[in-house]
């Protein structure tokens, strides 16, 4: 059975800290690993990782995929209160189906 | 602006009633999806459609039905057979550029509650 597991489930940090969110996956016919940020409503797309070992960056956020270990991390440096959200990791299979993890709830305190 | 519109934002249902959640997209995406999100859990796939007039069951299709008569519309009906319908429902769509699935983009969701 396909599954995606995120850790930790929740995290509280202070502004300026660096955080690392973890995602392990077991997805049949795996194609890509996606990260989303969810603030109360619609998840917004952050990254799609298809190749192993290539870091993707967007401002203070970065992510990398390890297809040998079936693992991905999302890093956020110099955190801000606006980074507070639930971060969702999902495995995408060749048929276009997304399998989501439980999410990591990040709270950034001033 | 292109995007995905879900309506209504909040919906209340009495026991035994069917309700239909609307999802419209103007992104010209071929594929559309319905997910359910419960507190503290990730998204679970209810139904998806890769093309007009075709759809497949996801992981938790029991008690739900869909139709895909138009490319831009993918309504979800929550039937009285769904025993625990209170949840946050999210619709998504994606393109299949060059035959490869692209990231799914989401609407703002509909929160359904039982009265």
PDB file of C-alpha atoms in Angstrom:
ATOM      1  CA  UNK A   1       0.000   0.000   0.000  1.00  0.00           C
ATOM      2  CA  UNK A   2       1.300   3.450  -0.920  1.00  0.00           C
ATOM      3  CA  UNK A   3       2.129   5.691   2.023  1.00  0.00           C
ATOM      4  CA  UNK A   4       3.808   8.988   2.804  1.00  0.00           C
ATOM      5  CA  UNK A   5       4.978   9.784   6.348  1.00  0.00           C
ATOM      6  CA  UNK A   6       5.969  13.232   7.571  1.00  0.00           C
ATOM      7  CA  UNK A   7       7.872  14.190  10.704  1.00  0.00           C
ATOM      8  CA  UNK A   8       7.613  15.910  13.006  1.00  0.00           C
ATOM      9  CA  UNK A   9       3.811  16.290  13.101  1.00  0.00           C
ATOM     10  CA  UNK A  10       4.167  19.671  14.777  1.00  0.00           C
ATOM     11  CA  UNK A  11       6.965  22.092  15.472  1.00  0.00           C
ATOM     12  CA  UNK A  12       7.248  25.370  17.363  1.00  0.00           C
ATOM     13  CA  UNK A  13      10.208  27.667  16.665  1.00  0.00           C
ATOM     14  CA  UNK A  14      11.126  31.318  17.088  1.00  0.00           C
ATOM     15  CA  UNK A  15      11.631  33.832  14.331  1.00  0.00           C
ATOM     16  CA  UNK A  16      15.057  33.523  12.767  1.00  0.00           C
ATOM     17  CA  UNK A  17      15.402  29.801  13.463  1.00  0.00           C
ATOM     18  CA  UNK A  18      16.081  27.285  10.701  1.00  0.00           C
ATOM     19  CA  UNK A  19      13.775  24.282  10.413  1.00  0.00           C
ATOM     20  CA  UNK A  20      13.934  20.981   8.545  1.00  0.00           C
ATOM     21  CA  UNK A  21      10.793  19.060   7.729  1.00  0.00           C
ATOM     22  CA  UNK A  22      11.028  15.398   6.796  1.00  0.00           C
ATOM     23  CA  UNK A  23       9.092  13.227   4.375  1.00  0.00           C
ATOM     24  CA  UNK A  24       9.520   9.521   3.639  1.00  0.00           C
ATOM     25  CA  UNK A  25       7.541   7.776   0.948  1.00  0.00           C
ATOM     26  CA  UNK A  26       6.626   4.400  -0.475  1.00  0.00           C
ATOM     27  CA  UNK A  27       4.785   5.000  -3.747  1.00  0.00           C
ATOM     28  CA  UNK A  28       4.339   2.445  -6.509  1.00  0.00           C
ATOM     29  CA  UNK A  29       5.368   3.759  -9.941  1.00  0.00           C
ATOM     30  CA  UNK A  30       6.749   6.857  -8.281  1.00  0.00           C
ATOM     31  CA  UNK A  31       7.265   9.903 -10.477  1.00  0.00           C
ATOM     32  CA  UNK A  32       7.793  12.965  -8.254  1.00  0.00           C
ATOM     33  CA  UNK A  33       7.630  14.336  -4.725  1.00  0.00           C
ATOM     34  CA  UNK A  34       5.660  17.532  -4.112  1.00  0.00           C
ATOM     35  CA  UNK A  35       5.595  19.998  -1.225  1.00  0.00           C
ATOM     36  CA  UNK A  36       2.636  22.268  -0.471  1.00  0.00           C
ATOM     37  CA  UNK A  37       2.005  24.989   2.129  1.00  0.00           C
ATOM     38  CA  UNK A  38      -1.495  25.186   3.619  1.00  0.00           C
ATOM     39  CA  UNK A  39      -2.698  28.228   5.562  1.00  0.00           C
ATOM     40  CA  UNK A  40      -6.308  27.522   6.579  1.00  0.00           C
ATOM     41  CA  UNK A  41      -7.582  27.129   3.029  1.00  0.00           C
ATOM     42  CA  UNK A  42      -6.111  25.949  -0.265  1.00  0.00           C
ATOM     43  CA  UNK A  43      -2.706  24.247  -0.283  1.00  0.00           C
ATOM     44  CA  UNK A  44      -0.310  26.283  -2.385  1.00  0.00           C
ATOM     45  CA  UNK A  45       2.348  24.562  -4.439  1.00  0.00           C
ATOM     46  CA  UNK A  46       5.969  24.957  -3.331  1.00  0.00           C
ATOM     47  CA  UNK A  47       8.187  22.404  -5.064  1.00  0.00           C
ATOM     48  CA  UNK A  48       8.054  19.408  -7.349  1.00  0.00           C
ATOM     49  CA  UNK A  49      11.126  17.155  -7.162  1.00  0.00           C
ATOM     50  CA  UNK A  50      11.726  14.491  -9.771  1.00  0.00           C
ATOM     51  CA  UNK A  51      15.487  14.020  -9.838  1.00  0.00           C
ATOM     52  CA  UNK A  52      17.540  12.805  -6.913  1.00  0.00           C
ATOM     53  CA  UNK A  53      20.152  15.053  -5.332  1.00  0.00           C
ATOM     54  CA  UNK A  54      19.188  18.295  -7.083  1.00  0.00           C
ATOM     55  CA  UNK A  55      18.230  21.028  -4.648  1.00  0.00           C
ATOM     56  CA  UNK A  56      15.373  23.352  -5.538  1.00  0.00           C
ATOM     57  CA  UNK A  57      15.290  26.796  -3.950  1.00  0.00           C
ATOM     58  CA  UNK A  58      12.760  29.560  -3.642  1.00  0.00           C
ATOM     59  CA  UNK A  59      13.855  32.392  -1.384  1.00  0.00           C
ATOM     60  CA  UNK A  60      14.359  31.029   2.125  1.00  0.00           C
ATOM     61  CA  UNK A  61      12.848  27.660   1.218  1.00  0.00           C
ATOM     62  CA  UNK A  62      14.735  24.761  -0.299  1.00  0.00           C
ATOM     63  CA  UNK A  63      14.082  21.091  -0.842  1.00  0.00           C
ATOM     64  CA  UNK A  64      15.886  17.994  -2.009  1.00  0.00           C
ATOM     65  CA  UNK A  65      14.939  14.437  -2.912  1.00  0.00           C
ATOM     66  CA  UNK A  66      16.821  11.200  -2.233  1.00  0.00           C
ATOM     67  CA  UNK A  67      15.305   8.500  -4.426  1.00  0.00           C
ATOM     68  CA  UNK A  68      17.594   5.812  -3.037  1.00  0.00           C
ATOM     69  CA  UNK A  69      16.473   6.389   0.559  1.00  0.00           C
ATOM     70  CA  UNK A  70      12.918   7.374  -0.505  1.00  0.00           C
ATOM     71  CA  UNK A  71      13.194  10.599   1.433  1.00  0.00           C
ATOM     72  CA  UNK A  72      12.831  14.329   1.017  1.00  0.00           C
ATOM     73  CA  UNK A  73      13.438  17.335   3.248  1.00  0.00           C
ATOM     74  CA  UNK A  74      12.116  20.869   3.192  1.00  0.00           C
ATOM     75  CA  UNK A  75      14.347  23.511   4.760  1.00  0.00           C
ATOM     76  CA  UNK A  76      13.231  26.955   5.833  1.00  0.00           C
ATOM     77  CA  UNK A  77      15.939  29.379   6.912  1.00  0.00           C
ATOM     78  CA  UNK A  78      15.479  32.601   8.922  1.00  0.00           C
ATOM     79  CA  UNK A  79      11.875  31.690   9.676  1.00  0.00           C
ATOM     80  CA  UNK A  80       9.211  34.394   9.887  1.00  0.00           C
ATOM     81  CA  UNK A  81       5.762  34.378  11.492  1.00  0.00           C
ATOM     82  CA  UNK A  82       4.313  34.240   7.975  1.00  0.00           C
ATOM     83  CA  UNK A  83       5.865  30.799   7.559  1.00  0.00           C
ATOM     84  CA  UNK A  84       3.405  29.414  10.123  1.00  0.00           C
ATOM     85  CA  UNK A  85       1.310  26.847   8.265  1.00  0.00           C
ATOM     86  CA  UNK A  86       0.807  23.157   7.666  1.00  0.00           C
ATOM     87  CA  UNK A  87       3.365  21.790   5.209  1.00  0.00           C
ATOM     88  CA  UNK A  88       2.161  18.861   3.143  1.00  0.00           C
ATOM     89  CA  UNK A  89       4.330  16.355   1.348  1.00  0.00           C
ATOM     90  CA  UNK A  90       2.864  14.159  -1.405  1.00  0.00           C
ATOM     91  CA  UNK A  91       4.136  11.443  -3.715  1.00  0.00           C
ATOM     92  CA  UNK A  92       2.975  11.594  -7.325  1.00  0.00           C
ATOM     93  CA  UNK A  93       2.705   8.350  -9.271  1.00  0.00           C
ATOM     94  CA  UNK A  94       2.929   7.864 -13.019  1.00  0.00           C
ATOM     95  CA  UNK A  95      -0.849   7.892 -13.302  1.00  0.00           C
ATOM     96  CA  UNK A  96      -1.097  11.377 -11.841  1.00  0.00           C
ATOM     97  CA  UNK A  97      -2.375  10.325  -8.421  1.00  0.00           C
ATOM     98  CA  UNK A  98      -1.076  12.192  -5.347  1.00  0.00           C
ATOM     99  CA  UNK A  99      -0.598  10.352  -2.048  1.00  0.00           C
ATOM    100  CA  UNK A 100      -0.399  12.834   0.839  1.00  0.00           C
ATOM    101  CA  UNK A 101       1.333  12.641   4.197  1.00  0.00           C
ATOM    102  CA  UNK A 102      -0.341  13.827   7.409  1.00  0.00           C
ATOM    103  CA  UNK A 103       1.330  17.208   7.263  1.00  0.00           C
ATOM    104  CA  UNK A 104       3.692  19.055   9.609  1.00  0.00           C
ATOM    105  CA  UNK A 105       2.171  21.974  11.513  1.00  0.00           C
ATOM    106  CA  UNK A 106       4.793  24.705  11.882  1.00  0.00           C
ATOM    107  CA  UNK A 107       4.287  27.554  14.320  1.00  0.00           C
ATOM    108  CA  UNK A 108       6.778  30.441  14.265  1.00  0.00           C
ATOM    109  CA  UNK A 109       6.697  32.629  17.380  1.00  0.00           C
ATOM    110  CA  UNK A 110       7.811  36.294  17.310  1.00  0.00           C
TER     111      UNK A 110
ATOM    112  CA  UNK B   1      -7.528  35.545 -13.406  1.00  0.00           C
ATOM    113  CA  UNK B   2      -7.203  31.818 -13.971  1.00  0.00           C
ATOM    114  CA  UNK B   3      -8.002  29.575 -11.081  1.00  0.00           C
ATOM    115  CA  UNK B   4     -10.211  27.049  -9.367  1.00  0.00           C
ATOM    116  CA  UNK B   5     -13.456  28.169  -7.769  1.00  0.00           C
ATOM    117  CA  UNK B   6     -15.224  26.102  -5.164  1.00  0.00           C
ATOM    118  CA  UNK B   7     -18.649  26.957  -3.822  1.00  0.00           C
ATOM    119  CA  UNK B   8     -20.088  27.364  -1.335  1.00  0.00           C
ATOM    120  CA  UNK B   9     -17.353  28.045   1.228  1.00  0.00           C
ATOM    121  CA  UNK B  10     -19.522  26.689   4.054  1.00  0.00           C
ATOM    122  CA  UNK B  11     -22.317  24.149   3.758  1.00  0.00           C
ATOM    123  CA  UNK B  12     -24.638  22.628   6.322  1.00  0.00           C
ATOM    124  CA  UNK B  13     -26.495  19.397   5.770  1.00  0.00           C
ATOM    125  CA  UNK B  14     -29.279  17.686   7.621  1.00  0.00           C
ATOM    126  CA  UNK B  15     -29.165  13.952   8.173  1.00  0.00           C
ATOM    127  CA  UNK B  16     -30.418  12.061   5.125  1.00  0.00           C
ATOM    128  CA  UNK B  17     -29.875  14.880   2.634  1.00  0.00           C
ATOM    129  CA  UNK B  18     -27.707  14.800  -0.470  1.00  0.00           C
ATOM    130  CA  UNK B  19     -25.615  17.898  -1.128  1.00  0.00           C
ATOM    131  CA  UNK B  20     -23.572  18.919  -4.150  1.00  0.00           C
ATOM    132  CA  UNK B  21     -20.298  20.818  -3.972  1.00  0.00           C
ATOM    133  CA  UNK B  22     -19.300  22.862  -6.976  1.00  0.00           C
ATOM    134  CA  UNK B  23     -15.830  23.028  -8.536  1.00  0.00           C
ATOM    135  CA  UNK B  24     -15.089  25.112 -11.639  1.00  0.00           C
ATOM    136  CA  UNK B  25     -11.713  25.781 -13.257  1.00  0.00           C
ATOM    137  CA  UNK B  26     -10.711  28.084 -16.097  1.00  0.00           C
ATOM    138  CA  UNK B  27      -7.143  26.809 -16.371  1.00  0.00           C
ATOM    139  CA  UNK B  28      -7.992  24.502 -19.286  1.00  0.00           C
ATOM    140  CA  UNK B  29      -6.709  21.572 -17.243  1.00  0.00           C
ATOM    141  CA  UNK B  30      -7.645  18.060 -18.318  1.00  0.00           C
ATOM    142  CA  UNK B  31      -7.508  16.407 -14.898  1.00  0.00           C
ATOM    143  CA  UNK B  32      -9.610  17.257 -11.853  1.00  0.00           C
ATOM    144  CA  UNK B  33      -9.645  15.788  -8.349  1.00  0.00           C
ATOM    145  CA  UNK B  34     -11.675  15.784  -5.139  1.00  0.00           C
ATOM    146  CA  UNK B  35     -10.059  15.349  -1.728  1.00  0.00           C
ATOM    147  CA  UNK B  36     -11.321  15.202   1.795  1.00  0.00           C
ATOM    148  CA  UNK B  37      -9.312  16.611   4.709  1.00  0.00           C
ATOM    149  CA  UNK B  38     -10.057  15.777   8.349  1.00  0.00           C
ATOM    150  CA  UNK B  39      -8.414  17.525  11.317  1.00  0.00           C
ATOM    151  CA  UNK B  40      -4.834  16.403  11.843  1.00  0.00           C
ATOM    152  CA  UNK B  41      -4.827  14.333   8.678  1.00  0.00           C
ATOM    153  CA  UNK B  42      -3.545  14.735   5.190  1.00  0.00           C
ATOM    154  CA  UNK B  43      -5.701  14.847   2.091  1.00  0.00           C
ATOM    155  CA  UNK B  44      -7.468  11.674   0.975  1.00  0.00           C
ATOM    156  CA  UNK B  45      -8.553  11.182  -2.631  1.00  0.00           C
ATOM    157  CA  UNK B  46     -12.290  10.694  -3.226  1.00  0.00           C
ATOM    158  CA  UNK B  47     -12.637  10.736  -7.033  1.00  0.00           C
ATOM    159  CA  UNK B  48     -10.601  11.937  -9.974  1.00  0.00           C
ATOM    160  CA  UNK B  49     -11.149  12.553 -13.650  1.00  0.00           C
ATOM    161  CA  UNK B  50      -8.448  12.599 -16.320  1.00  0.00           C
ATOM    162  CA  UNK B  51     -10.768  13.581 -19.172  1.00  0.00           C
ATOM    163  CA  UNK B  52     -14.317  14.690 -19.850  1.00  0.00           C
ATOM    164  CA  UNK B  53     -16.987  11.986 -19.407  1.00  0.00           C
ATOM    165  CA  UNK B  54     -14.590   9.728 -17.519  1.00  0.00           C
ATOM    166  CA  UNK B  55     -13.766   9.442 -13.815  1.00  0.00           C
ATOM    167  CA  UNK B  56     -12.288   6.920 -11.378  1.00  0.00           C
ATOM    168  CA  UNK B  57     -12.768   6.130  -7.707  1.00  0.00           C
ATOM    169  CA  UNK B  58     -10.091   7.237  -5.315  1.00  0.00           C
ATOM    170  CA  UNK B  59      -9.325   5.756  -1.921  1.00  0.00           C
ATOM    171  CA  UNK B  60     -12.535   6.771  -0.139  1.00  0.00           C
ATOM    172  CA  UNK B  61     -15.260   6.932  -2.828  1.00  0.00           C
ATOM    173  CA  UNK B  62     -18.042   5.244  -0.830  1.00  0.00           C
ATOM    174  CA  UNK B  63     -20.947   7.614  -0.195  1.00  0.00           C
ATOM    175  CA  UNK B  64     -19.866  10.080  -2.894  1.00  0.00           C
ATOM    176  CA  UNK B  65     -20.636  10.553  -6.581  1.00  0.00           C
ATOM    177  CA  UNK B  66     -19.264  12.801  -9.328  1.00  0.00           C
ATOM    178  CA  UNK B  67     -19.853  13.780 -12.933  1.00  0.00           C
ATOM    179  CA  UNK B  68     -17.603  15.313 -15.580  1.00  0.00           C
ATOM    180  CA  UNK B  69     -19.833  16.545 -18.390  1.00  0.00           C
ATOM    181  CA  UNK B  70     -17.703  19.609 -19.101  1.00  0.00           C
ATOM    182  CA  UNK B  71     -13.942  20.086 -18.972  1.00  0.00           C
ATOM    183  CA  UNK B  72     -14.197  23.014 -16.592  1.00  0.00           C
ATOM    184  CA  UNK B  73     -16.627  21.482 -14.089  1.00  0.00           C
ATOM    185  CA  UNK B  74     -16.366  18.548 -11.664  1.00  0.00           C
ATOM    186  CA  UNK B  75     -19.185  18.620  -9.084  1.00  0.00           C
ATOM    187  CA  UNK B  76     -19.127  16.290  -6.080  1.00  0.00           C
ATOM    188  CA  UNK B  77     -22.314  14.954  -4.485  1.00  0.00           C
ATOM    189  CA  UNK B  78     -22.156  13.842  -0.875  1.00  0.00           C
ATOM    190  CA  UNK B  79     -24.954  11.314  -0.512  1.00  0.00           C
ATOM    191  CA  UNK B  80     -26.865  10.196   2.569  1.00  0.00           C
ATOM    192  CA  UNK B  81     -24.841   6.975   2.385  1.00  0.00           C
ATOM    193  CA  UNK B  82     -21.753   8.855   3.577  1.00  0.00           C
ATOM    194  CA  UNK B  83     -21.917   8.267   7.319  1.00  0.00           C
ATOM    195  CA  UNK B  84     -19.376  10.859   8.421  1.00  0.00           C
ATOM    196  CA  UNK B  85     -19.506  13.704   5.907  1.00  0.00           C
ATOM    197  CA  UNK B  86     -18.294  16.513   8.166  1.00  0.00           C
ATOM    198  CA  UNK B  87     -14.949  17.543   6.674  1.00  0.00           C
ATOM    199  CA  UNK B  88     -13.087  20.065   4.570  1.00  0.00           C
ATOM    200  CA  UNK B  89     -13.424  19.263   0.858  1.00  0.00           C
ATOM    201  CA  UNK B  90     -10.783  20.377  -1.624  1.00  0.00           C
ATOM    202  CA  UNK B  91     -10.959  20.323  -5.400  1.00  0.00           C
ATOM    203  CA  UNK B  92      -7.813  20.375  -7.538  1.00  0.00           C
ATOM    204  CA  UNK B  93      -6.856  20.338 -11.178  1.00  0.00           C
ATOM    205  CA  UNK B  94      -3.716  19.653 -13.160  1.00  0.00           C
ATOM    206  CA  UNK B  95      -2.406  19.720 -16.685  1.00  0.00           C
ATOM    207  CA  UNK B  96      -0.799  16.831 -18.500  1.00  0.00           C
ATOM    208  CA  UNK B  97       1.846  18.700 -20.440  1.00  0.00           C
ATOM    209  CA  UNK B  98       3.655  16.374 -22.866  1.00  0.00           C
ATOM    210  CA  UNK B  99       1.771  13.450 -21.357  1.00  0.00           C
ATOM    211  CA  UNK B 100       3.345  13.981 -17.934  1.00  0.00           C
ATOM    212  CA  UNK B 101       1.361  14.936 -14.845  1.00  0.00           C
ATOM    213  CA  UNK B 102       1.990  18.453 -13.608  1.00  0.00           C
ATOM    214  CA  UNK B 103       1.501  19.800 -10.067  1.00  0.00           C
ATOM    215  CA  UNK B 104      -2.082  19.932  -8.868  1.00  0.00           C
ATOM    216  CA  UNK B 105      -3.502  23.339  -7.995  1.00  0.00           C
ATOM    217  CA  UNK B 106      -6.235  23.672  -5.401  1.00  0.00           C
ATOM    218  CA  UNK B 107      -9.406  25.643  -4.820  1.00  0.00           C
ATOM    219  CA  UNK B 108     -10.127  27.313  -1.482  1.00  0.00           C
ATOM    220  CA  UNK B 109     -12.268  24.436  -0.255  1.00  0.00           C
ATOM    221  CA  UNK B 110     -15.771  23.844   1.068  1.00  0.00           C
ATOM    222  CA  UNK B 111     -16.333  23.134   4.742  1.00  0.00           C
ATOM    223  CA  UNK B 112     -19.303  20.768   5.177  1.00  0.00           C
ATOM    224  CA  UNK B 113     -20.994  20.309   8.547  1.00  0.00           C
ATOM    225  CA  UNK B 114     -23.868  18.140   9.724  1.00  0.00           C
ATOM    226  CA  UNK B 115     -26.735  19.878  11.539  1.00  0.00           C
TER     227      UNK B 115
END
